[in-house]
Amino acid sequence: MIVKELEKLVQAALFALAKEGVLDAAPVEHIAFEHPEDKKHGDYSANIALVLGEKIGKNPRELAEGIARVFPPAEFLERVEVAGPGFLNFFLSRAYLANELGEILKKKEKYGKGECRGKVIIEYSSPNIAKPFGIGHLRSTIIGQAIYNLYKFLGYACVGINYPGDWGTPHGKILYEVHEVLLKDKSAEEKKDILENLSIEELERLYVQFHKDAASNPALEEVARNWFKKLEDGDKEARMVWEYTKRVSFREFERIYRLLDVSIDHTIGESFFEDKMDEVIRDFQKRGLATESRGALIVSFPNEELSPAMLLKSDGATTYFTRDMANMKYRLKRWKPSLVVIETGVEQNLHFQQVFLASRLVGYAKDEQFAHVYHGLYRSKEGKFSTRKGETIHLEDVLHDAKARAREILDSSEASREFSENEKQEIAGVVGIGAVKYNDLSQHPSGDIVFDWDKMLNLRGNSAPYLQYTYARCQSILRKSNLAGPSYSHLNGVKDVNEEEMGVLRLLYRFPEVVEDAARRFSPNMVCSFAFSVAQAYNLFYNTHRVLEAETKEIANFRLALTKATAQIIKNCLFLLGIQAPEKM
Ligand code: ARG
């Protein structure tokens, strides 16, 4: 990555200044670089002279001038400038930018790809059985998959885990309802028949029903807890019903993942840890970390850093926390990751802080890094969606709507007249699903998402369709160019690069850096903003200059190379986001 090279040069310059006696010793701190908003300030800028000046009591402007004076020459740099109170501005050379263009064309989807970088566990999606696949799980699935893709691309060995909620008191609610409403007074034969034909909609209805019933009859909560206890104790009927509800749910989840074009390496649900929790409790007890409190067993944290977590309830039932501890023990031992990332809704943040800290206290974790990536709510323009009271929006309806709307837009476009019905359907699917995913990913995960069709499908805004459209436009130009494919050598004849071409060139090379930052900060939205700016820069260029009928053959070739590299980078970004790039649109 070029920014790393740049950092080395700044270090070398500081070293040279130290040798001259201007600095006492060259500092070894990390040097931060930014891409200045205004292109006139170069491709990178650094405030190191300001930081250092403040620290050692020297005039930052003079320090910056000193750095610029002794700056080692490098092919990738055209010049270094000092600006304002002591900013250093770096301008990349045309030779470097042209060379990167060639690299993109040569390496294609491998441009910026890394290798051999340690192991990362990424847990995402994790819906609950016998409940609808909610919009929160949709967010987790989309964001988690993008983070997985980013790390994988950077060369980490990634372990994707789906941890469905198939255990715990909510399942007592379902068991109660299935038992009371569906199976009561039925013969064994009839029961079997009913269970065999159980549908996800029915389960969903029962879940909603339970909450309605419990609102007028709070004692039902206790009854549900007892049902879960039965399940834990291995009651035959409870087990059988549970197996059926699990089957119906998993079938549904699989279908949704297919629709979303997502696949998760491992599915290990909460119930897998059912027989591993005694051990966890013993681990905590052995270390003197578990204490009794009003009949329950709890874990307190040193200096009350976090509120206590519960290992066993007063009725002896295990908790979500206990299972997550067993889960952590298992994962860390089995995969030995250097980083564990878990994606869920923001309301679980305290829970994961407890799980992460407790993992260290009890000795499951040593120097592994943990990250809880949390997402905000999904809101309609009117307010919030919720699954509890049954105001679920159904993912399938959303995707169906998205496709239909994408199809409408497509049908109104001039170009689509030449498309076959099959092509149109395929494009509408890719665009519709892309729009839904991108709408989520283009904002920082922790924020709330507003569901606004117009914005999602805006062909001129920061949307998947805009990027897909730009990609398809590039592909169409390349198809018309009748060239075997522009290559690096085509850049040789080009002497002058105009402002709009430069605008594109000065973005493309940043792709590897963007991926690195987006992964480190668990922010797929950074990939979106980058792709959007590439598309904007390209469209500005395209609207100002001719590609196919350019002034000379050399210029045409260069512009085709630019077009091809732009398409490649947009496609690579979309790929990381889990979105397809249509060849035509
Ligand atoms: N099934 C849970 C829910 O829907 C999410 C699981 C999160 N992961 C975990 N390790 N607890 O709320």
mmCIF file of C-alpha atoms in Angstrom, residues 331-472:
data_model
loop_
_atom_site.group_PDB
_atom_site.id
_atom_site.type_symbol
_atom_site.label_atom_id
_atom_site.label_comp_id
_atom_site.label_asym_id
_atom_site.label_seq_id
_atom_site.Cartn_x
_atom_site.Cartn_y
_atom_site.Cartn_z
ATOM 1 C CA ARG A 331 -14.771 -21.275 19.586
ATOM 2 C CA LEU A 332 -11.489 -20.093 21.032
ATOM 3 C CA LYS A 333 -10.323 -23.639 21.586
ATOM 4 C CA ARG A 334 -11.460 -25.001 18.251
ATOM 5 C CA TRP A 335 -10.300 -22.209 15.949
ATOM 6 C CA LYS A 336 -7.685 -20.269 17.916
ATOM 7 C CA PRO A 337 -8.622 -16.978 16.244
ATOM 8 C CA SER A 338 -6.789 -13.719 16.749
ATOM 9 C CA LEU A 339 -10.018 -11.765 16.423
ATOM 10 C CA VAL A 340 -13.660 -12.565 17.165
ATOM 11 C CA VAL A 341 -16.320 -10.325 15.648
ATOM 12 C CA ILE A 342 -19.984 -10.622 16.567
ATOM 13 C CA GLU A 343 -22.683 -8.696 14.755
ATOM 14 C CA THR A 344 -26.041 -8.105 16.481
ATOM 15 C CA GLY A 345 -28.412 -5.318 17.416
ATOM 16 C CA VAL A 346 -27.172 -2.520 19.652
ATOM 17 C CA GLU A 347 -29.332 -3.715 22.569
ATOM 18 C CA GLN A 348 -26.910 -6.597 23.124
ATOM 19 C CA ASN A 349 -23.866 -4.412 23.624
ATOM 20 C CA LEU A 350 -23.702 -4.776 27.406
ATOM 21 C CA HIS A 351 -24.155 -8.523 27.081
ATOM 22 C CA PHE A 352 -21.118 -8.825 24.823
ATOM 23 C CA GLN A 353 -18.995 -6.583 26.968
ATOM 24 C CA GLN A 354 -19.790 -8.968 29.799
ATOM 25 C CA VAL A 355 -19.047 -12.017 27.661
ATOM 26 C CA PHE A 356 -15.737 -10.625 26.412
ATOM 27 C CA LEU A 357 -14.533 -9.520 29.829
ATOM 28 C CA ALA A 358 -15.710 -12.713 31.525
ATOM 29 C CA SER A 359 -13.850 -14.753 28.870
ATOM 30 C CA ARG A 360 -10.626 -13.111 29.953
ATOM 31 C CA LEU A 361 -11.349 -13.380 33.681
ATOM 32 C CA VAL A 362 -12.132 -17.065 33.493
ATOM 33 C CA GLY A 363 -9.106 -17.712 31.316
ATOM 34 C CA TYR A 364 -10.774 -18.737 28.038
ATOM 35 C CA ALA A 365 -9.271 -15.760 26.251
ATOM 36 C CA LYS A 366 -5.732 -14.429 26.420
ATOM 37 C CA ASP A 367 -4.678 -11.839 23.878
ATOM 38 C CA GLU A 368 -7.422 -12.430 21.349
ATOM 39 C CA GLN A 369 -9.203 -9.296 20.203
ATOM 40 C CA PHE A 370 -12.970 -9.043 20.463
ATOM 41 C CA ALA A 371 -15.336 -6.764 18.650
ATOM 42 C CA HIS A 372 -19.048 -6.365 18.994
ATOM 43 C CA VAL A 373 -20.269 -4.729 15.839
ATOM 44 C CA TYR A 374 -23.790 -3.546 16.485
ATOM 45 C CA HIS A 375 -26.469 -2.216 14.264
ATOM 46 C CA GLY A 376 -29.232 0.272 14.931
ATOM 47 C CA LEU A 377 -32.897 -0.061 14.133
ATOM 48 C CA TYR A 378 -34.642 -0.303 10.868
ATOM 49 C CA ARG A 379 -37.213 2.405 10.589
ATOM 50 C CA SER A 380 -39.898 3.079 8.089
ATOM 51 C CA LYS A 381 -40.460 6.718 7.326
ATOM 52 C CA GLU A 382 -43.325 6.450 9.837
ATOM 53 C CA GLY A 383 -41.483 4.874 12.751
ATOM 54 C CA LYS A 384 -39.954 1.689 14.007
ATOM 55 C CA PHE A 385 -40.531 -1.922 12.967
ATOM 56 C CA SER A 386 -40.895 -4.502 15.672
ATOM 57 C CA THR A 387 -41.314 -8.262 15.741
ATOM 58 C CA ARG A 388 -42.840 -8.612 19.185
ATOM 59 C CA LYS A 389 -46.268 -7.355 18.381
ATOM 60 C CA GLY A 390 -46.196 -8.872 14.982
ATOM 61 C CA GLU A 391 -45.604 -5.742 12.944
ATOM 62 C CA THR A 392 -42.897 -7.589 11.160
ATOM 63 C CA ILE A 393 -42.003 -6.579 7.696
ATOM 64 C CA HIS A 394 -41.457 -9.709 5.776
ATOM 65 C CA LEU A 395 -38.137 -9.953 4.131
ATOM 66 C CA GLU A 396 -39.599 -11.790 1.254
ATOM 67 C CA ASP A 397 -42.139 -9.064 0.585
ATOM 68 C CA VAL A 398 -39.373 -6.501 0.757
ATOM 69 C CA LEU A 399 -37.241 -8.348 -1.764
ATOM 70 C CA HIS A 400 -40.219 -8.960 -3.954
ATOM 71 C CA ASP A 401 -41.126 -5.265 -3.880
ATOM 72 C CA ALA A 402 -37.541 -4.296 -4.538
ATOM 73 C CA LYS A 403 -37.453 -6.460 -7.650
ATOM 74 C CA ALA A 404 -40.767 -5.140 -8.899
ATOM 75 C CA ARG A 405 -39.650 -1.549 -8.457
ATOM 76 C CA ALA A 406 -36.328 -2.228 -10.107
ATOM 77 C CA ARG A 407 -38.209 -3.811 -12.972
ATOM 78 C CA GLU A 408 -40.373 -0.712 -13.406
ATOM 79 C CA ILE A 409 -37.310 1.481 -13.636
ATOM 80 C CA LEU A 410 -35.731 -0.894 -16.084
ATOM 81 C CA ASP A 411 -38.814 -0.997 -18.279
ATOM 82 C CA SER A 412 -38.829 2.765 -18.526
ATOM 83 C CA SER A 413 -35.227 2.863 -19.720
ATOM 84 C CA GLU A 414 -34.320 3.170 -23.357
ATOM 85 C CA ALA A 415 -31.574 0.563 -23.290
ATOM 86 C CA SER A 416 -33.754 -2.191 -21.900
ATOM 87 C CA ARG A 417 -35.727 -2.451 -25.137
ATOM 88 C CA GLU A 418 -33.052 -4.729 -26.483
ATOM 89 C CA PHE A 419 -33.127 -7.024 -23.445
ATOM 90 C CA SER A 420 -34.862 -10.363 -23.451
ATOM 91 C CA GLU A 421 -37.482 -11.123 -20.817
ATOM 92 C CA ASN A 422 -35.015 -13.406 -19.044
ATOM 93 C CA GLU A 423 -32.365 -10.746 -18.972
ATOM 94 C CA LYS A 424 -34.813 -8.211 -17.622
ATOM 95 C CA GLN A 425 -35.854 -10.494 -14.804
ATOM 96 C CA GLU A 426 -32.324 -11.253 -13.891
ATOM 97 C CA ILE A 427 -31.289 -7.604 -13.885
ATOM 98 C CA ALA A 428 -34.327 -6.588 -11.826
ATOM 99 C CA GLY A 429 -33.409 -9.230 -9.261
ATOM 100 C CA VAL A 430 -29.794 -8.165 -9.010
ATOM 101 C CA VAL A 431 -30.705 -4.487 -8.836
ATOM 102 C CA GLY A 432 -33.551 -4.950 -6.346
ATOM 103 C CA ILE A 433 -31.579 -7.048 -3.890
ATOM 104 C CA GLY A 434 -28.520 -4.891 -4.416
ATOM 105 C CA ALA A 435 -30.570 -1.817 -3.532
ATOM 106 C CA VAL A 436 -31.779 -3.340 -0.260
ATOM 107 C CA LYS A 437 -28.301 -4.475 0.747
ATOM 108 C CA TYR A 438 -26.602 -1.248 -0.236
ATOM 109 C CA ASN A 439 -29.153 0.871 1.586
ATOM 110 C CA ASP A 440 -28.081 -0.896 4.730
ATOM 111 C CA LEU A 441 -24.355 -1.014 4.072
ATOM 112 C CA SER A 442 -23.900 2.549 2.887
ATOM 113 C CA GLN A 443 -24.446 3.873 6.389
ATOM 114 C CA HIS A 444 -22.352 3.116 9.424
ATOM 115 C CA PRO A 445 -23.739 -0.088 11.001
ATOM 116 C CA SER A 446 -24.486 1.564 14.343
ATOM 117 C CA GLY A 447 -26.911 4.086 12.891
ATOM 118 C CA ASP A 448 -30.614 3.562 12.281
ATOM 119 C CA ILE A 449 -31.666 2.772 8.754
ATOM 120 C CA VAL A 450 -34.570 4.482 7.144
ATOM 121 C CA PHE A 451 -36.444 2.470 4.633
ATOM 122 C CA ASP A 452 -37.028 4.781 1.720
ATOM 123 C CA TRP A 453 -37.595 3.232 -1.673
ATOM 124 C CA ASP A 454 -36.890 6.422 -3.604
ATOM 125 C CA LYS A 455 -33.495 6.814 -2.051
ATOM 126 C CA MET A 456 -32.662 3.126 -2.377
ATOM 127 C CA LEU A 457 -33.408 3.056 -6.063
ATOM 128 C CA ASN A 458 -32.196 6.511 -6.962
ATOM 129 C CA LEU A 459 -30.233 6.166 -10.180
ATOM 130 C CA ARG A 460 -28.349 9.371 -9.467
ATOM 131 C CA GLY A 461 -27.651 9.037 -5.743
ATOM 132 C CA ASN A 462 -25.486 6.931 -3.479
ATOM 133 C CA SER A 463 -27.323 3.694 -4.256
ATOM 134 C CA ALA A 464 -26.529 0.248 -5.608
ATOM 135 C CA PRO A 465 -28.448 0.909 -8.835
ATOM 136 C CA TYR A 466 -26.281 3.965 -9.501
ATOM 137 C CA LEU A 467 -23.104 1.931 -9.125
ATOM 138 C CA GLN A 468 -24.515 -0.969 -11.090
ATOM 139 C CA TYR A 469 -25.610 1.394 -13.797
ATOM 140 C CA THR A 470 -22.171 2.971 -13.975
ATOM 141 C CA TYR A 471 -20.601 -0.459 -14.165
ATOM 142 C CA ALA A 472 -22.960 -1.541 -16.950
#
